[in-house]
CSV table of N, CA and C in Angstrom, one decimal:
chain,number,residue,atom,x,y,z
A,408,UNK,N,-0.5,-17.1,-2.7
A,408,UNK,CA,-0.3,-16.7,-4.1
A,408,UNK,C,-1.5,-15.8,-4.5
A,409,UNK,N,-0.7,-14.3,-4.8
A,409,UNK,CA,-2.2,-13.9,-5.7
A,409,UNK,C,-2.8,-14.1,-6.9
A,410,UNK,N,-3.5,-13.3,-7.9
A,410,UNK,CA,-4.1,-13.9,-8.9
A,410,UNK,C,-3.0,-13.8,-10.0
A,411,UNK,N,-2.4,-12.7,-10.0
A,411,UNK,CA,-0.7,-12.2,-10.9
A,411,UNK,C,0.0,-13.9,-10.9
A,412,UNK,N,0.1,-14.0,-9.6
A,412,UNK,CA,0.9,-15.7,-9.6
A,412,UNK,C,0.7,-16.8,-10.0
A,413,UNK,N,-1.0,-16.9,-9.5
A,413,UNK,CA,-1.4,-18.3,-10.4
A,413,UNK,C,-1.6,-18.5,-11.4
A,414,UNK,N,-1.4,-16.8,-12.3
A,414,UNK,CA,-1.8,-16.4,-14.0
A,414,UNK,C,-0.6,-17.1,-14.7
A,415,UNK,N,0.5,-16.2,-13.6
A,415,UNK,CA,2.0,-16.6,-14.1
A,415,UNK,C,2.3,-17.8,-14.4
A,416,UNK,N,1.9,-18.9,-13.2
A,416,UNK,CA,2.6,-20.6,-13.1
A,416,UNK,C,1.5,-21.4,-14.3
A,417,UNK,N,0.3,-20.7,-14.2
A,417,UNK,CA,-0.8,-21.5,-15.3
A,417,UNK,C,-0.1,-21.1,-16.4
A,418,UNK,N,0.0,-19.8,-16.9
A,418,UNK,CA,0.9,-19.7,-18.2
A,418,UNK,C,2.7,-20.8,-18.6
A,419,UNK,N,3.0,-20.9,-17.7
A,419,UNK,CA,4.4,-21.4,-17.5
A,419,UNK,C,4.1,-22.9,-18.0
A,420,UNK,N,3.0,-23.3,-17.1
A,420,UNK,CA,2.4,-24.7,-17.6
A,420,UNK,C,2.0,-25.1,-19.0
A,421,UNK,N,1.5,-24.3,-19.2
A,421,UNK,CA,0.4,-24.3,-20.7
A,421,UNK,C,1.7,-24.0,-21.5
A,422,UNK,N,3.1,-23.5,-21.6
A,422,UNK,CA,3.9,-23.4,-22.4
A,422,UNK,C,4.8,-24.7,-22.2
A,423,UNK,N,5.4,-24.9,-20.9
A,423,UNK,CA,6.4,-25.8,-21.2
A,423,UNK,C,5.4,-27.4,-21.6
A,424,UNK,N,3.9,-27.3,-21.4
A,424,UNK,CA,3.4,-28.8,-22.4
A,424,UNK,C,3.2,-28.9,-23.7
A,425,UNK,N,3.3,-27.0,-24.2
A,425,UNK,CA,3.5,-26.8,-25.6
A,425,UNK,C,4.7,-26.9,-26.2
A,426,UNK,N,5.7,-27.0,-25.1
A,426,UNK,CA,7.4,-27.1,-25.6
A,426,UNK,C,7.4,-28.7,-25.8
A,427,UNK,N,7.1,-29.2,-24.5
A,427,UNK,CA,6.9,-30.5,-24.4
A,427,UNK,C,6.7,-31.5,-25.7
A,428,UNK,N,5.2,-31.0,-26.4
A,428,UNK,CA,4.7,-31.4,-27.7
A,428,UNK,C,5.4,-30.9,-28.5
A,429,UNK,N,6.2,-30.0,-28.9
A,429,UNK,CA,6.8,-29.6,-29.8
A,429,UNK,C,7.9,-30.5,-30.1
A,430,UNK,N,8.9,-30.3,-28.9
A,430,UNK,CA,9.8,-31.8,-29.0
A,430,UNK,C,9.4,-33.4,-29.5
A,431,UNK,N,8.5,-33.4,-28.9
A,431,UNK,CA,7.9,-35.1,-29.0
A,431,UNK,C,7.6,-34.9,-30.3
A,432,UNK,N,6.8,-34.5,-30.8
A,432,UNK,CA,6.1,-34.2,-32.6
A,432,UNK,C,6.5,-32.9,-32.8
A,433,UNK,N,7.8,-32.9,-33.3
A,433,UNK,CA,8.0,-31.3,-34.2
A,433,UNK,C,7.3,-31.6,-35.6
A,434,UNK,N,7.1,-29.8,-36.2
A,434,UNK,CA,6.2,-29.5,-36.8
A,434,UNK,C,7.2,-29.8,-38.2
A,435,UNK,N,6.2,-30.5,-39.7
A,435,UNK,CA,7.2,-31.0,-40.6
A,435,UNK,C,7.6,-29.9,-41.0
A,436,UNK,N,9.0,-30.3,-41.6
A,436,UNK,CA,10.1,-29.1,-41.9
A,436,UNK,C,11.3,-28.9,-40.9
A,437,UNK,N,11.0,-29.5,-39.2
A,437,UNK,CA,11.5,-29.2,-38.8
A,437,UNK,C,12.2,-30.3,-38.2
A,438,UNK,N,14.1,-30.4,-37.9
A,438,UNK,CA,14.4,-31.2,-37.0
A,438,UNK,C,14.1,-31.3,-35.8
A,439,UNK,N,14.4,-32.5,-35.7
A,439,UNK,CA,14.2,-33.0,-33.6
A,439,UNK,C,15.0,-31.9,-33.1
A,440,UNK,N,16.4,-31.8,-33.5
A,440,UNK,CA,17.3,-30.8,-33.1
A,440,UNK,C,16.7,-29.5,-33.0
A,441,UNK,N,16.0,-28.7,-34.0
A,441,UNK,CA,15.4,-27.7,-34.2
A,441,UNK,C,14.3,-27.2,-33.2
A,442,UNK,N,13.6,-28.4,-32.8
A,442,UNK,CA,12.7,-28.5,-31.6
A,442,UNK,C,13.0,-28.1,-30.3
A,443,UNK,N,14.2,-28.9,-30.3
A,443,UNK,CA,14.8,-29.0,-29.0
A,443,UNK,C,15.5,-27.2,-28.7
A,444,UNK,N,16.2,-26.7,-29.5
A,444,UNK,CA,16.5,-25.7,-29.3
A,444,UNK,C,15.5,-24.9,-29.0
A,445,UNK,N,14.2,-25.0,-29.5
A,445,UNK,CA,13.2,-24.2,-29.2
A,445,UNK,C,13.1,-23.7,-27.9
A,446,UNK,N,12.8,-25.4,-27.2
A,446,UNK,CA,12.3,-26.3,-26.3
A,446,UNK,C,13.5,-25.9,-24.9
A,447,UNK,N,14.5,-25.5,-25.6
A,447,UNK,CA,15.5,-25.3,-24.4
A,447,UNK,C,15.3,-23.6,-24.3
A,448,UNK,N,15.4,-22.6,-25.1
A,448,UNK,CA,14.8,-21.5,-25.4
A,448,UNK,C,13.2,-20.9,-24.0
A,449,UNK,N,12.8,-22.0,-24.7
A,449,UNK,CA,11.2,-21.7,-23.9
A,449,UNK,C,11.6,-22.2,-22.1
A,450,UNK,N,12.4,-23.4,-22.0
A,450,UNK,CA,12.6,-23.5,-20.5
A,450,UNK,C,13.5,-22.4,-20.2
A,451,UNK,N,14.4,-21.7,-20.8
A,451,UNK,CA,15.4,-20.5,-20.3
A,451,UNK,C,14.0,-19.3,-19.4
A,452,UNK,N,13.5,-18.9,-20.5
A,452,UNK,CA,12.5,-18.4,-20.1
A,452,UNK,C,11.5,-18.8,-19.2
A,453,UNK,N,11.2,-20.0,-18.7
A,453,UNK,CA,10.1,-20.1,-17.9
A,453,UNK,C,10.8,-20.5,-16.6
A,454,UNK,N,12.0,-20.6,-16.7
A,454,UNK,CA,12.7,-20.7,-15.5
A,454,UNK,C,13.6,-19.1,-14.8
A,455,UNK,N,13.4,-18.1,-15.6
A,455,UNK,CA,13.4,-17.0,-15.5
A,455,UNK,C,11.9,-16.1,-14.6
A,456,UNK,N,11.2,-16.5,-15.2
A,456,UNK,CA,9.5,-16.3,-14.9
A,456,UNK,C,9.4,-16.9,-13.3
A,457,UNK,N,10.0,-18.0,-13.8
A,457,UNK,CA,9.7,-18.8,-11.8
A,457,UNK,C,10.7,-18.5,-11.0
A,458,UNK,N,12.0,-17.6,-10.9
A,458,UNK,CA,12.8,-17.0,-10.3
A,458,UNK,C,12.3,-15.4,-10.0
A,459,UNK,N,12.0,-15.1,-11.4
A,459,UNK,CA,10.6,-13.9,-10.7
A,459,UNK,C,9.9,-13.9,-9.4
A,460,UNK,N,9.1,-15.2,-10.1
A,460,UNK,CA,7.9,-15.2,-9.2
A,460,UNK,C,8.7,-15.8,-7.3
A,461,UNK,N,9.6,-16.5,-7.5
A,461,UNK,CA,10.2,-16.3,-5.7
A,461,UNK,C,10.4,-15.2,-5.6
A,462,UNK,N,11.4,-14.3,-6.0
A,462,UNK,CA,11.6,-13.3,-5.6
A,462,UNK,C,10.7,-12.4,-5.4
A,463,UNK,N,9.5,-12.3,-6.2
A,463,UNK,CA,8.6,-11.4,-5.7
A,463,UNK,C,8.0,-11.4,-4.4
A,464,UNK,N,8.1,-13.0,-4.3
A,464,UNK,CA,7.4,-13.8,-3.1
A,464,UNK,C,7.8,-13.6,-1.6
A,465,UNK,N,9.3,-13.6,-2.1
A,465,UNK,CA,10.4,-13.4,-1.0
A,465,UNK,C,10.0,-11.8,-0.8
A,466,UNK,N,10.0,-10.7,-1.4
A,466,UNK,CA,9.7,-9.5,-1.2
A,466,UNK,C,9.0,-9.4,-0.8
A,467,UNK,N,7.6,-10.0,-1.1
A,467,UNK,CA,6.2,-9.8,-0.4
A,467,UNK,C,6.3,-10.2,1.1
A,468,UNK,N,6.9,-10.8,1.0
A,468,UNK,CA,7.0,-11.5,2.6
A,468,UNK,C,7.8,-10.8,3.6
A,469,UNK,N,8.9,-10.3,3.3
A,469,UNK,CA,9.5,-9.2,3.7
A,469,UNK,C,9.2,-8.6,4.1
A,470,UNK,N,8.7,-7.6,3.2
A,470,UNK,CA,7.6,-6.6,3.4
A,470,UNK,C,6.7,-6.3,4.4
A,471,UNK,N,5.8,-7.5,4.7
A,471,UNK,CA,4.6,-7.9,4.8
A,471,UNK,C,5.7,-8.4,6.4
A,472,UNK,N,6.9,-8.7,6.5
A,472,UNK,CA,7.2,-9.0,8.0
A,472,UNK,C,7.7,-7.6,8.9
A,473,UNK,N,8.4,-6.7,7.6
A,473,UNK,CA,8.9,-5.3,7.9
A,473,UNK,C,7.8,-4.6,8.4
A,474,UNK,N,6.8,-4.4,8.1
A,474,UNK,CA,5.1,-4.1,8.4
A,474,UNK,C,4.8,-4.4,9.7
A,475,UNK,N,5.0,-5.6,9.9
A,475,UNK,CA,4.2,-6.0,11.4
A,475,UNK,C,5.6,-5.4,12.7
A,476,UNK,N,6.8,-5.3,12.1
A,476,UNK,CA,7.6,-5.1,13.0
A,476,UNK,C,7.4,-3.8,13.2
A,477,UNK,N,7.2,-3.1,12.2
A,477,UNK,CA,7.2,-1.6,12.3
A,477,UNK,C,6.1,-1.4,13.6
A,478,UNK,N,4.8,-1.7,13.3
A,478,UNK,CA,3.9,-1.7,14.0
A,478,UNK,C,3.2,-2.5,15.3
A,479,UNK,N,4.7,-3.6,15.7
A,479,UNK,CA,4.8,-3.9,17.3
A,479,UNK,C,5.6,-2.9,17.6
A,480,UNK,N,6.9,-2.5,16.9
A,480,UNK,CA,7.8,-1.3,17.5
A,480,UNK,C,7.2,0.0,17.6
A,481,UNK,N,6.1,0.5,17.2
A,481,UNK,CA,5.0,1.9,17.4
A,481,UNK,C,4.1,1.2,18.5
A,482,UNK,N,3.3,0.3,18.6
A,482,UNK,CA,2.9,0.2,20.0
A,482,UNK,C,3.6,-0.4,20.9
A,483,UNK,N,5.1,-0.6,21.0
A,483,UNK,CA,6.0,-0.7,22.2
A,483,UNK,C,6.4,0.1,22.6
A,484,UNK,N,6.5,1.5,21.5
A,484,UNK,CA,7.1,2.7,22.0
A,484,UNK,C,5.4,3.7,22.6
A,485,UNK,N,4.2,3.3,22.2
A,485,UNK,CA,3.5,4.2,23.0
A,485,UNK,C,3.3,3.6,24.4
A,486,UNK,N,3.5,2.0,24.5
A,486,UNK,CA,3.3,1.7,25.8
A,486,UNK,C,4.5,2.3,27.0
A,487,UNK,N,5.8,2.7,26.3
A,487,UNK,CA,6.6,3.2,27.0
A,487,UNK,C,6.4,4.7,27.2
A,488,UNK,N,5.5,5.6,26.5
A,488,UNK,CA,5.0,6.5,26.5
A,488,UNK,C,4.0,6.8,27.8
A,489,UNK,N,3.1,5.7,27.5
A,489,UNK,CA,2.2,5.6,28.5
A,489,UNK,C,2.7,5.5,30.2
A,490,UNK,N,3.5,4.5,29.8
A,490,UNK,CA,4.3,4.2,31.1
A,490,UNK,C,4.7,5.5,31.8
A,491,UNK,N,5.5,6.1,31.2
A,491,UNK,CA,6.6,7.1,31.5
A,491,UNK,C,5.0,8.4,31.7
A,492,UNK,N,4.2,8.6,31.0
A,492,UNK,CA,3.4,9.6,31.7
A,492,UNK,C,2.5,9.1,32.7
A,493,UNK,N,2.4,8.1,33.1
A,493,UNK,CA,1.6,7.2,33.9
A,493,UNK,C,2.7,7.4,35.4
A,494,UNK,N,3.9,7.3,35.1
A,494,UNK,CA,5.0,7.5,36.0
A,494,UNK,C,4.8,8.8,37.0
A,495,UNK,N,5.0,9.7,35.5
A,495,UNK,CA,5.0,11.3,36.2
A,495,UNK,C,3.6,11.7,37.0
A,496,UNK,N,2.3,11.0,36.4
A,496,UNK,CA,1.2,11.5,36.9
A,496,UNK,C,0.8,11.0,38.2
A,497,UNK,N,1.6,9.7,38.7
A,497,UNK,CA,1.7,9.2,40.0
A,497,UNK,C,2.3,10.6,41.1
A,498,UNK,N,3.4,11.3,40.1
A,498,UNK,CA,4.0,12.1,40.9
A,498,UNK,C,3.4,13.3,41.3
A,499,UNK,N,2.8,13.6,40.2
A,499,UNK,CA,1.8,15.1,40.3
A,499,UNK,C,0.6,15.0,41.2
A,500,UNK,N,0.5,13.7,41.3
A,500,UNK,CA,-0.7,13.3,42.5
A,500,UNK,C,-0.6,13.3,43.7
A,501,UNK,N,0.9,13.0,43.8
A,501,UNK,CA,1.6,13.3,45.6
A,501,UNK,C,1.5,14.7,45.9
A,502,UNK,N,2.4,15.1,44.7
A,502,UNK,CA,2.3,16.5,45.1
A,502,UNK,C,1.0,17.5,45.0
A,503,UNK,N,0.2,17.4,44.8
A,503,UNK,CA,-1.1,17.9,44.7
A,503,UNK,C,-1.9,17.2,46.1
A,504,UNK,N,-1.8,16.1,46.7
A,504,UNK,CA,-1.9,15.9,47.7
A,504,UNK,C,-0.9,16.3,49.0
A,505,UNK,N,-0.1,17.0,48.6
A,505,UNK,CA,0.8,17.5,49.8
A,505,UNK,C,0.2,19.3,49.6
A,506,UNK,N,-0.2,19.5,48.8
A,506,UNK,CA,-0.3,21.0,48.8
A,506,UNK,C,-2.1,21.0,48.8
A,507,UNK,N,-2.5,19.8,49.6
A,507,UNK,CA,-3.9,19.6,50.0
A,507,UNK,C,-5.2,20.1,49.2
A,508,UNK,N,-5.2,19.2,47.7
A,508,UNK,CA,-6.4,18.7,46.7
A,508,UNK,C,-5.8,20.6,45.7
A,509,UNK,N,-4.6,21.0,45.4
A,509,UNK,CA,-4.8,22.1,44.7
A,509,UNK,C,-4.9,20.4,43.3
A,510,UNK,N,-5.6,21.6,42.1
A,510,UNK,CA,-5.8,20.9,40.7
A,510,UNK,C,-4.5,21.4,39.9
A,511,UNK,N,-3.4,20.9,39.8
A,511,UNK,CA,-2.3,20.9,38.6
A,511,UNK,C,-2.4,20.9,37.5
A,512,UNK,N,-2.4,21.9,36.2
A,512,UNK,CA,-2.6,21.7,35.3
A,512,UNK,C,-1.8,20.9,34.6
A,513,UNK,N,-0.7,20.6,34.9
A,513,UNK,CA,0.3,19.1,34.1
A,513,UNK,C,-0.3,17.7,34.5
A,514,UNK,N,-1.6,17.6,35.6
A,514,UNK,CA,-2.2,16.1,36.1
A,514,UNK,C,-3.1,16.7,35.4
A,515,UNK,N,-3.9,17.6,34.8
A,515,UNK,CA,-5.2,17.7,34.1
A,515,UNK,C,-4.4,17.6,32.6
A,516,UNK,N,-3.3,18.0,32.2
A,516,UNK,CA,-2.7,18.2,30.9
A,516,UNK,C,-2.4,16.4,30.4
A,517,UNK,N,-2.0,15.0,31.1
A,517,UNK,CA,-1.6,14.2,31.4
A,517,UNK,C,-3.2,13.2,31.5
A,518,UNK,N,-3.9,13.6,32.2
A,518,UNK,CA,-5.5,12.9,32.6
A,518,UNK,C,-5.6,13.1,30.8
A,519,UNK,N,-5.8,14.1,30.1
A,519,UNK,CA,-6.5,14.3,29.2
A,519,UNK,C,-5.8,13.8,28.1
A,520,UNK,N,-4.4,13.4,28.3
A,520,UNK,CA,-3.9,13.1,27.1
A,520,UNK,C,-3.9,11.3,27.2
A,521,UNK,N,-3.9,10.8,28.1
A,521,UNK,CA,-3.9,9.8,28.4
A,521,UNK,C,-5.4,8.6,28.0
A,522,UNK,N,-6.9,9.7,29.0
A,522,UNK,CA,-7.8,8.9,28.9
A,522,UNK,C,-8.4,8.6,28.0
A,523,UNK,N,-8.4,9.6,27.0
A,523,UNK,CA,-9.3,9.3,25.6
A,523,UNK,C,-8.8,7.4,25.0
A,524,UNK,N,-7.3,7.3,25.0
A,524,UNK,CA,-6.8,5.8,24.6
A,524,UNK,C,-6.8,4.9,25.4
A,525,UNK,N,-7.0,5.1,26.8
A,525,UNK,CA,-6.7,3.4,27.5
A,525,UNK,C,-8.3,3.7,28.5
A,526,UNK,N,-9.1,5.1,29.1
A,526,UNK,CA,-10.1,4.7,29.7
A,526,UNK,C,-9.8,4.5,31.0
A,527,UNK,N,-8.8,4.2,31.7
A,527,UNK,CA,-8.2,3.5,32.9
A,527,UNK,C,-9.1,3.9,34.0
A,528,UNK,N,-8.9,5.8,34.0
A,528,UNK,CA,-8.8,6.4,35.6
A,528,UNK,C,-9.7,6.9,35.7
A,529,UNK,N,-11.0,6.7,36.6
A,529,UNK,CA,-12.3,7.0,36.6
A,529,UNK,C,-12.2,8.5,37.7
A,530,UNK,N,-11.8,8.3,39.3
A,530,UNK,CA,-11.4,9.0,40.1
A,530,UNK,C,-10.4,10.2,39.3
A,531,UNK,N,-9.5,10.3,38.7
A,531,UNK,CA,-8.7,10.8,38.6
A,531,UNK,C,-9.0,11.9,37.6
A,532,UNK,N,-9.5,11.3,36.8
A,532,UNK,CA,-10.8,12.0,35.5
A,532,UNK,C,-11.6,13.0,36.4
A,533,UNK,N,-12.7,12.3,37.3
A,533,UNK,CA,-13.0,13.1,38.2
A,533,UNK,C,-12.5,13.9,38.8
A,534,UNK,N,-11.1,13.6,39.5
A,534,UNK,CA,-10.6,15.2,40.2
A,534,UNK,C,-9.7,16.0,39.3
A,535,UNK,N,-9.2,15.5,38.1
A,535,UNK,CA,-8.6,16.7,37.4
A,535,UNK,C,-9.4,17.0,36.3
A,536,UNK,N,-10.7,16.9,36.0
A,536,UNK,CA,-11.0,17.2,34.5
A,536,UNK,C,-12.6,17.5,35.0
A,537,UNK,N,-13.5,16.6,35.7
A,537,UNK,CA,-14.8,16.6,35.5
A,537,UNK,C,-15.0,17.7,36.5
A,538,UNK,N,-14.3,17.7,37.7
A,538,UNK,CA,-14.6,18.7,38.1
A,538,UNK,C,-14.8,19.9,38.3
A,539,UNK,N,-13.6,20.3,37.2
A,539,UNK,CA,-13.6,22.3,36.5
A,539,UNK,C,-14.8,22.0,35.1
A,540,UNK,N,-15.6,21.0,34.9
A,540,UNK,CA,-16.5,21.3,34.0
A,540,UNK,C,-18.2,21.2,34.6
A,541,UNK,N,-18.5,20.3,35.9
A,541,UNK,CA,-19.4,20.4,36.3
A,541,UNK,C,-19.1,20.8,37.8
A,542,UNK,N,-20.0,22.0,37.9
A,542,UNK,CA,-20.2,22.2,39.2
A,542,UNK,C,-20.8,21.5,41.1
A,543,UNK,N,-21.3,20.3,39.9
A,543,UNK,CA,-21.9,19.4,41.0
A,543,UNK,C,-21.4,18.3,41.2
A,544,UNK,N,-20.3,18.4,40.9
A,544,UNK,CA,-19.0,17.2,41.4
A,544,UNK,C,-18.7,17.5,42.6
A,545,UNK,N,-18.8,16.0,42.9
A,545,UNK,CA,-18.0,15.8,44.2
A,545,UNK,C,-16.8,16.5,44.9
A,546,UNK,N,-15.7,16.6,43.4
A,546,UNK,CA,-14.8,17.5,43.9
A,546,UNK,C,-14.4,18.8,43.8
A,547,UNK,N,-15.3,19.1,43.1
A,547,UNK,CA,-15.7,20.6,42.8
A,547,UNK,C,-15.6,21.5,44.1
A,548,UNK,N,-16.6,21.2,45.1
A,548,UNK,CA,-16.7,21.9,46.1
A,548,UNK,C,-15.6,21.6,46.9
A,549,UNK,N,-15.3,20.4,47.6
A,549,UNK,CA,-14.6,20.0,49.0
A,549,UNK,C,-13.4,19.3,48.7
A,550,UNK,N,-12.7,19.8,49.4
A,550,UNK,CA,-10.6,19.2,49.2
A,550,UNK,C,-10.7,17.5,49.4
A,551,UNK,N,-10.5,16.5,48.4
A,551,UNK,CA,-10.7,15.4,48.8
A,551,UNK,C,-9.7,14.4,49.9
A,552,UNK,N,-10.0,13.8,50.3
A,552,UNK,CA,-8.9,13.2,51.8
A,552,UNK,C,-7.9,12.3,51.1
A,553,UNK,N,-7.2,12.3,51.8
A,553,UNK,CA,-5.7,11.5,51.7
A,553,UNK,C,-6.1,10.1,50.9
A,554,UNK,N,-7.0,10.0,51.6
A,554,UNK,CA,-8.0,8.1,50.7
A,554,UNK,C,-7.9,8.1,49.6
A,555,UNK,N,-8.4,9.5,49.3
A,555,UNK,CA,-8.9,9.9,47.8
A,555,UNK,C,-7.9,9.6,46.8
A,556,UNK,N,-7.0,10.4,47.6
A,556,UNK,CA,-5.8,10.5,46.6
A,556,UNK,C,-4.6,9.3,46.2
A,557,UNK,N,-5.1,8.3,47.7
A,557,UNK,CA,-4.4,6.8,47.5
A,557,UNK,C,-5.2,6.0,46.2
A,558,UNK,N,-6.8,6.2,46.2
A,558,UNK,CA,-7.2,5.4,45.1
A,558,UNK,C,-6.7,6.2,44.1
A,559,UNK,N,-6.8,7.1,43.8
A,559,UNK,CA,-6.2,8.1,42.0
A,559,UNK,C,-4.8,7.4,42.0
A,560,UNK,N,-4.1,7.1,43.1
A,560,UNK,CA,-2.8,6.6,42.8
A,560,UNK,C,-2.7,5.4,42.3
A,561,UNK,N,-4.0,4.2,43.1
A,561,UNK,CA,-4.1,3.0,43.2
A,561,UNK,C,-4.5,3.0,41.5
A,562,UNK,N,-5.8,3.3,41.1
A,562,UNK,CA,-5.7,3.4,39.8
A,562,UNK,C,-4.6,3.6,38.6
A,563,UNK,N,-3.8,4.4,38.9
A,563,UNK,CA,-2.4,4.8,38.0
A,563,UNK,C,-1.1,3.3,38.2
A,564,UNK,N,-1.3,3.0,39.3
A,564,UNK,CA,-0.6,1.7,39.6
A,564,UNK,C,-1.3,0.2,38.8
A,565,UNK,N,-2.5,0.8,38.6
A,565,UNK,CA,-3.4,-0.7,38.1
A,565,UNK,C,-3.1,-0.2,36.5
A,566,UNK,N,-2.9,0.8,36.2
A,566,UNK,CA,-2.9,1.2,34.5
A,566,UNK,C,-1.5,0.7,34.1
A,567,UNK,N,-0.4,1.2,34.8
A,567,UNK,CA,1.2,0.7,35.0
A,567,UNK,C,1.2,-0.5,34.8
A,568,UNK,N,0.6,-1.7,35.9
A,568,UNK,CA,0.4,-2.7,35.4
A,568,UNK,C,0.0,-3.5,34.9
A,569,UNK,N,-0.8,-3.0,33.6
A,569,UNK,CA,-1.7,-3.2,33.0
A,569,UNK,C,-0.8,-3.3,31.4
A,570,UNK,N,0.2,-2.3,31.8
A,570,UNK,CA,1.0,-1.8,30.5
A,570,UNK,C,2.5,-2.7,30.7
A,571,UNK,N,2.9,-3.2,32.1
A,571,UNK,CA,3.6,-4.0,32.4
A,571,UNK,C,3.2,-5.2,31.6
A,572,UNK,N,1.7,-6.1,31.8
A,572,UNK,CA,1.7,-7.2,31.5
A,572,UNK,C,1.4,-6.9,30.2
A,573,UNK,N,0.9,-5.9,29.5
A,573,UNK,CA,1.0,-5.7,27.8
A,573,UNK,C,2.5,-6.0,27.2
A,574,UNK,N,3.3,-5.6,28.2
A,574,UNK,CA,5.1,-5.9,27.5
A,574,UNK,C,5.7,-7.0,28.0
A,575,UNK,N,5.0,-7.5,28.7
A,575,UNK,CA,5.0,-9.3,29.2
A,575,UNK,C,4.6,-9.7,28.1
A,576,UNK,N,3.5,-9.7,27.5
A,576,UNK,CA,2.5,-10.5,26.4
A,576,UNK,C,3.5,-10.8,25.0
């Protein structure tokens, strides 16, 4: 309940014990009968007030569930994102290993769109990205071996499953 709510039910209260007393000791001049109509008047209304106040409540909550669904369904769809370029970058890695260590700009376009959010690929970073910015990388100079290219893959397989047990969770 926020503060609007507890204003609302404290007011609701403070009136129907003022309806309450009004009926029990009406004011002279006036019938019991006269009270009571008041009294039935003032509950119309405070039973309007507390049909408000669910429904608001019911909306708040709604809302507040429509919210969280929105924003498991945005990160289920980027883990399928990830997935799916995590997929292709396995592939770009074969083939860049069959055409012996060339650098693909769709595995450096993919490295860079990827690591900034999950961090994963340390190796892979290294042969598509660090190495066209420092000269004194390892893979700068010399075509890396078949090994090489199984851990950049092993890596991409550990990030896969990584995103596997996220959609387990």
């Amino acid at each position: 309940m926020d503060r609007t709510d507890k204003l609302l039910v404290t007011g609701a209260a403070a009136i129907a014990t003022a309806t309450a007393a009004l009926v029990i000791w009406p004011p002279k001049g006036w019938e019991r009968g006269d009270a009571a109509g008041v009294a039935q008047a003032v509950a119309a209304i405070i039973a309007v007030a507390v049909a408000l106040l669910i429904a608001t409540q019911d909306r708040r909550r709604a809302d507040r569930d429509a919210a969280e669904s929105a924003k498991e369904e945005r990160q289920a769809f980027a883990r399928r994102r990830d997935y799916d370029e995590c997929v292709r970058l396995l592939q770009v890695i074969e083939e860049d290993r069959r055409r012996r260590g060339a650098r693909s700009a769709e595995g450096t376009a993919l490295i860079l769109a990827m690591w900034p959010k999950r961090n994963w690929m340390g190796r892979a970073v290294d042969f598509y990205v660090e190495a066209t910015r420092d000269p004194n990388n390892r893979y700068a100079r010399a075509d890396p071996c078949d090994d090489e290219f199984q851990l950049m893959q092993q890596e991409v397989v550990a990030a896969i499953d990584s995103l596997d047990h996220a959609d387990r969770a």
